[in-house]
Tab-separated table of C-alpha atoms in Angstrom:
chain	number	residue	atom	x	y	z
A	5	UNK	CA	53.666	20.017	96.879
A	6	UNK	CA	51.280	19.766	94.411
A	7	UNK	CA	47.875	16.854	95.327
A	8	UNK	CA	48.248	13.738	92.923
A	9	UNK	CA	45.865	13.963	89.938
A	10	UNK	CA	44.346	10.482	91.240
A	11	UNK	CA	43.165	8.743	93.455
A	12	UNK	CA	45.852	5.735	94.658
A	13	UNK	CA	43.570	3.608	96.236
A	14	UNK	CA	39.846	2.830	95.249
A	15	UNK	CA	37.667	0.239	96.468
A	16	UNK	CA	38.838	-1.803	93.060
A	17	UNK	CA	42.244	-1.759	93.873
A	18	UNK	CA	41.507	-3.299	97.330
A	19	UNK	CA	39.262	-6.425	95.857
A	20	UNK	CA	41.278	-7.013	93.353
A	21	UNK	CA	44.028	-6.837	95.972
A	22	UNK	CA	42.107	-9.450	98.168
A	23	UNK	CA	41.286	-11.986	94.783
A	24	UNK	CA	45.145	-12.085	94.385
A	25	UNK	CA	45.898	-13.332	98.051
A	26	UNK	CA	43.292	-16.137	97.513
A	27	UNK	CA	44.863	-16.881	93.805
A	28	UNK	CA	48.372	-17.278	95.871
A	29	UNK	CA	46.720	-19.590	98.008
A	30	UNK	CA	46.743	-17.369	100.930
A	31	UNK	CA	43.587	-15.852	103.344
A	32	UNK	CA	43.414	-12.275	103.631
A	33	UNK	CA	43.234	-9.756	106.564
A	34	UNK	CA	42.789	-6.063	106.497
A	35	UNK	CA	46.555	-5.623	108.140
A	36	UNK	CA	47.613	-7.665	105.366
A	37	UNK	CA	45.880	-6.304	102.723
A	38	UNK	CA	46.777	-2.792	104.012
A	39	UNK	CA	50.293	-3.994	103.955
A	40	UNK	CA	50.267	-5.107	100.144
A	41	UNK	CA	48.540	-2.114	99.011
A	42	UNK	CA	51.168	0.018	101.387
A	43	UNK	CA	48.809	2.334	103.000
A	44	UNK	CA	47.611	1.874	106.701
A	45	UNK	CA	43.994	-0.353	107.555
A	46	UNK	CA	42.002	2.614	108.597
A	47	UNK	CA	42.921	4.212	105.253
A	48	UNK	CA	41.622	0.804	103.519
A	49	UNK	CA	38.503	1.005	105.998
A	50	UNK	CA	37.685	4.213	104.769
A	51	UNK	CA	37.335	3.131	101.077
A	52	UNK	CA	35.557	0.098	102.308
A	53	UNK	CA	33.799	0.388	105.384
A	54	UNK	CA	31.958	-2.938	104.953
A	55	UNK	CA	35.161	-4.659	105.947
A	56	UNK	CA	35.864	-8.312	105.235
A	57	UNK	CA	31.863	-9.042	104.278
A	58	UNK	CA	32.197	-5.484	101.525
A	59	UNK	CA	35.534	-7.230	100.195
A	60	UNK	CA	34.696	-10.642	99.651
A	61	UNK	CA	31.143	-8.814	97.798
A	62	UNK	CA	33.069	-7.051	95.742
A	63	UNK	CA	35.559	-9.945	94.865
A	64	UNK	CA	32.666	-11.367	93.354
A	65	UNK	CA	31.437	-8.699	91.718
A	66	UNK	CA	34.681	-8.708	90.017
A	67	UNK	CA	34.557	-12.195	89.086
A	68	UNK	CA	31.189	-11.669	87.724
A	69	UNK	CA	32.188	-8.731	85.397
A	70	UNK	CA	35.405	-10.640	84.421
A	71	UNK	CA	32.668	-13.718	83.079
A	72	UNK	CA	30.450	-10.529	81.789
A	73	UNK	CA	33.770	-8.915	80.090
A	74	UNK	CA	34.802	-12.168	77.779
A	75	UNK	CA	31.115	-11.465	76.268
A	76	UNK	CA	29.519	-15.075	76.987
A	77	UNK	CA	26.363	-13.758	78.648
A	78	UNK	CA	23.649	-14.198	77.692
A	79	UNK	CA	24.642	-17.455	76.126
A	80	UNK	CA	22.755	-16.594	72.760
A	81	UNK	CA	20.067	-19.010	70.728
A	82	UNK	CA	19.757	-22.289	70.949
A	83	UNK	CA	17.393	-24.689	73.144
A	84	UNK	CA	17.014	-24.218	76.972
A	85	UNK	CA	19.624	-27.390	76.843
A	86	UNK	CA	21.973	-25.687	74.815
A	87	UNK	CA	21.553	-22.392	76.334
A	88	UNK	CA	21.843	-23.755	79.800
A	89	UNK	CA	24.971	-25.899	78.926
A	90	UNK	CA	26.886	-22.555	77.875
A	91	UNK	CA	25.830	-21.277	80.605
A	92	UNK	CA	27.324	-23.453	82.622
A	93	UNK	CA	30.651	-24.121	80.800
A	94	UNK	CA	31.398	-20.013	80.776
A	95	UNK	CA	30.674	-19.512	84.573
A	96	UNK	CA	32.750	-22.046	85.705
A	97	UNK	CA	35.901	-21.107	83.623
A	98	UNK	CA	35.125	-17.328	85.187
A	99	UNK	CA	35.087	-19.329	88.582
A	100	UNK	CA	37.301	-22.150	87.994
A	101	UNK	CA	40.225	-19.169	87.077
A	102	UNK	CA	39.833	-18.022	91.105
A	103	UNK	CA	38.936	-21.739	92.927
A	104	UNK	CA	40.505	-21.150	96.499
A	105	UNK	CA	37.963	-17.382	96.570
A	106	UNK	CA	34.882	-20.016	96.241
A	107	UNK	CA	34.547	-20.864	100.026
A	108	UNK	CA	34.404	-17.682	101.080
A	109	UNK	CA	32.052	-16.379	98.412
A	110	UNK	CA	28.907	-19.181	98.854
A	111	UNK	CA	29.862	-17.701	103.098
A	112	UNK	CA	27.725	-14.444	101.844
A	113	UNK	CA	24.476	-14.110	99.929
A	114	UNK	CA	24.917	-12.341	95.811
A	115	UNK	CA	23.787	-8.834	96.368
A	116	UNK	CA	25.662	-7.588	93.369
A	117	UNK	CA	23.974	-6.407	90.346
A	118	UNK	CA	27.404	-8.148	87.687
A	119	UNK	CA	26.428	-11.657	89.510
A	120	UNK	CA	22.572	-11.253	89.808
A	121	UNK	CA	22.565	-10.351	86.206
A	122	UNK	CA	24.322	-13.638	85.417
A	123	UNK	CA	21.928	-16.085	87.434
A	124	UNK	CA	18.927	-13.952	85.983
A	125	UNK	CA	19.643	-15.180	82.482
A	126	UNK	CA	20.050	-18.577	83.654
A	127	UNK	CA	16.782	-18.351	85.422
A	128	UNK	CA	15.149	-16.464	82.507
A	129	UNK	CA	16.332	-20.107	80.580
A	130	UNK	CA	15.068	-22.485	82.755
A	131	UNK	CA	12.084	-20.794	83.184
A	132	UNK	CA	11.350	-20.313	79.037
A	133	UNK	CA	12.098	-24.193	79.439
A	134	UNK	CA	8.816	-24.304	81.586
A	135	UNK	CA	10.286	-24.690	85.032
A	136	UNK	CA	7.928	-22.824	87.424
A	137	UNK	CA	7.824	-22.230	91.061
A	138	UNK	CA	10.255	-24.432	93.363
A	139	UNK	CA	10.831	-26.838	90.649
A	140	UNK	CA	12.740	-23.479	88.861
A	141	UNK	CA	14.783	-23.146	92.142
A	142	UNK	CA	15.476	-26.939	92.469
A	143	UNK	CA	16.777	-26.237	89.002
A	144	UNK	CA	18.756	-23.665	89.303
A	145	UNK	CA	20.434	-24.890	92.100
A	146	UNK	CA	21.054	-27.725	90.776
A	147	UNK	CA	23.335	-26.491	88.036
A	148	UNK	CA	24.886	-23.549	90.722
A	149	UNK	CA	25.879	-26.500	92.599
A	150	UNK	CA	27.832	-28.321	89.684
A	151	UNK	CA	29.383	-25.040	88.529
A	152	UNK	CA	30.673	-24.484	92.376
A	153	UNK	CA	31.646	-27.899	92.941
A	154	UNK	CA	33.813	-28.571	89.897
A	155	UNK	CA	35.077	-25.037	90.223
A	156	UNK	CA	36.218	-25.418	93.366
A	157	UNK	CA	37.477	-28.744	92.047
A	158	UNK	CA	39.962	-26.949	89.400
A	159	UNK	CA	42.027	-25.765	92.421
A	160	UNK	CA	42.699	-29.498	93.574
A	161	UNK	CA	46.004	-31.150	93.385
A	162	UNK	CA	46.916	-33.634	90.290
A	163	UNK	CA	46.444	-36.452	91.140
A	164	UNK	CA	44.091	-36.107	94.117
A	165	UNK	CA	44.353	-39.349	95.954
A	166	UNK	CA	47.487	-41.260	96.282
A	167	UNK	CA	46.653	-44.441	97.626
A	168	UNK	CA	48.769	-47.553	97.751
A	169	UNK	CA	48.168	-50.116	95.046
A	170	UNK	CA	48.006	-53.306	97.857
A	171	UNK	CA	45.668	-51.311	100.386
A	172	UNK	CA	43.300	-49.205	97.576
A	173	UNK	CA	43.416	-51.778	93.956
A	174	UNK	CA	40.310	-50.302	92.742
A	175	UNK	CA	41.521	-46.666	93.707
A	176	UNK	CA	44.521	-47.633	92.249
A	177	UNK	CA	43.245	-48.791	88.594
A	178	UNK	CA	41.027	-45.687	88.056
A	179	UNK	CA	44.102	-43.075	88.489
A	180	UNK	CA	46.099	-45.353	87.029
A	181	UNK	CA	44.248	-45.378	83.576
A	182	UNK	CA	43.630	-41.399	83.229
A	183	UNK	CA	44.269	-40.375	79.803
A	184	UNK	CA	43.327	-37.224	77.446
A	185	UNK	CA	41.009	-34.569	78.775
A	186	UNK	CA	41.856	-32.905	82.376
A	187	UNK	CA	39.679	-35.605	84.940
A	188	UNK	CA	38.428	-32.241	86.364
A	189	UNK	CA	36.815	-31.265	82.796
A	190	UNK	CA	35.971	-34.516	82.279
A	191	UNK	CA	33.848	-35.257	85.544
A	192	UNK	CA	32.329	-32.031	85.118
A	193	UNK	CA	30.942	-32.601	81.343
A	194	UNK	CA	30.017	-35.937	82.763
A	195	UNK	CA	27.685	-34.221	85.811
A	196	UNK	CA	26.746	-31.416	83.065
A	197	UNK	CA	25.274	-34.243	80.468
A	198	UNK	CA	23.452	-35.843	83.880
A	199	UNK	CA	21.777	-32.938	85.209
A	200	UNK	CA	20.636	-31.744	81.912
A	201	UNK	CA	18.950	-34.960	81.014
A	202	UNK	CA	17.081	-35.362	84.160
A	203	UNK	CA	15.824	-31.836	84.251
A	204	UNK	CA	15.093	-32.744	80.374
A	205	UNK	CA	13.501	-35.759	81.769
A	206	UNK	CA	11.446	-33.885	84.139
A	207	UNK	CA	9.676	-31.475	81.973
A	208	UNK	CA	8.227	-34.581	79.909
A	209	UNK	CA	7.034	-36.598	82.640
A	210	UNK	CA	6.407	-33.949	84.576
A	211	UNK	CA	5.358	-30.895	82.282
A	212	UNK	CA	4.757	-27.444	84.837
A	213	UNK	CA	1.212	-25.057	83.729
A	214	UNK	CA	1.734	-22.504	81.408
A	215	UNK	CA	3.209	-19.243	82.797
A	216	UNK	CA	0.297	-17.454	83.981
């Protein structure tokens, strides 16, 4: 019987694999995974012999070069603000399309060249901005954290709360009176406008040495 001209399983196969048990809403295990795939775990160990920590790496990679793929980074001209707001709108639709993989991707620290690449340009933008040092860091982070948050966010049920009218009024009123835009897109544009001003705010009161 003649050998199959390619190769069933690859390490892609198996992320992508794993990305689609956390898009169903479901952890993953190497049995399981195994299982889907229909070959036996130490045939999937052999293609990734990292394990769970090589799987979830590579489901970000994936993600990464998914956000790379629709051709938003870099962000293109503009100011640092404008620059940095694209930035930030494009990474979290990547993220927001995968929002119950987040918690186990901030578990592991970015090795991957697809997702290094991506927080290099933003860095390369904050720090053409003027941000030096920590204060480059403290901004970075800062706008990681939105993107993750709200993100993570896009997975949460509609409405979120449900409190009763008598015990929560004020709870109440504020679900009551959402109209128009998603309140996920809406809260995160809100955060998005914030952060930029301060770090705006910042580099006037505040202005960092030229880069030496």
């Amino acid at each position: 019987m003649a050998r199959p001209t390619t190769q069933i399983l690859t390490p892609g196969k198996i992320f992508r694999a794993a990305l689609e048990r956390f898009d169903e809403r479901q952890e993953f295990s190497i049995p399981q995974l195994a299982k889907r795939l229909g070959v036996s775990p130490s045939s999937l160990y052999h293609h990734v012999k990292g394990g769970r920590t090589e799987i979830i790496e590579g489901i970000r990679s994936l993600i990464s070069q998914d956000a790379h793929d629709r051709g938003d980074f870099p962000p293109g001209d503009g100011s640092w603000q404008e620059q940095t707001r694209r930035w930030a709108i494009n990474y979290r639709y990547a993220l927001g399309l995968h929002p119950m993989a987040i918690p186990a991707l901030v578990g592991e620290s970015v090795d991957d060249a697809p997702t290094l690449e991506i927080y290099e340009t933003l860095a390369q933008i904050l720090e053409s901005a003027g941000f030096r040092d920590d204060r480059l860091l403290d901004a970075l982070s800062l706008i990681d954290l939105l993107v993750l948050g709200s993100a993570i966010d896009a997975g949460s049920p509609e409405p979120p709360w449900e409190p009763s009218e008598t015990d929560y009024p004020s709870l109440s009123r504020a679900l009551a009176a959402q109209t128009g835009a998603r309140r996920q897109d809406r809260a995160f544009t809100l955060g998005l406008d914030a952060a930029i001003a301060e770090l705006d705010r910042q580099l006037t009161t505040h202005p960092s040495p030229p880069k030496s």
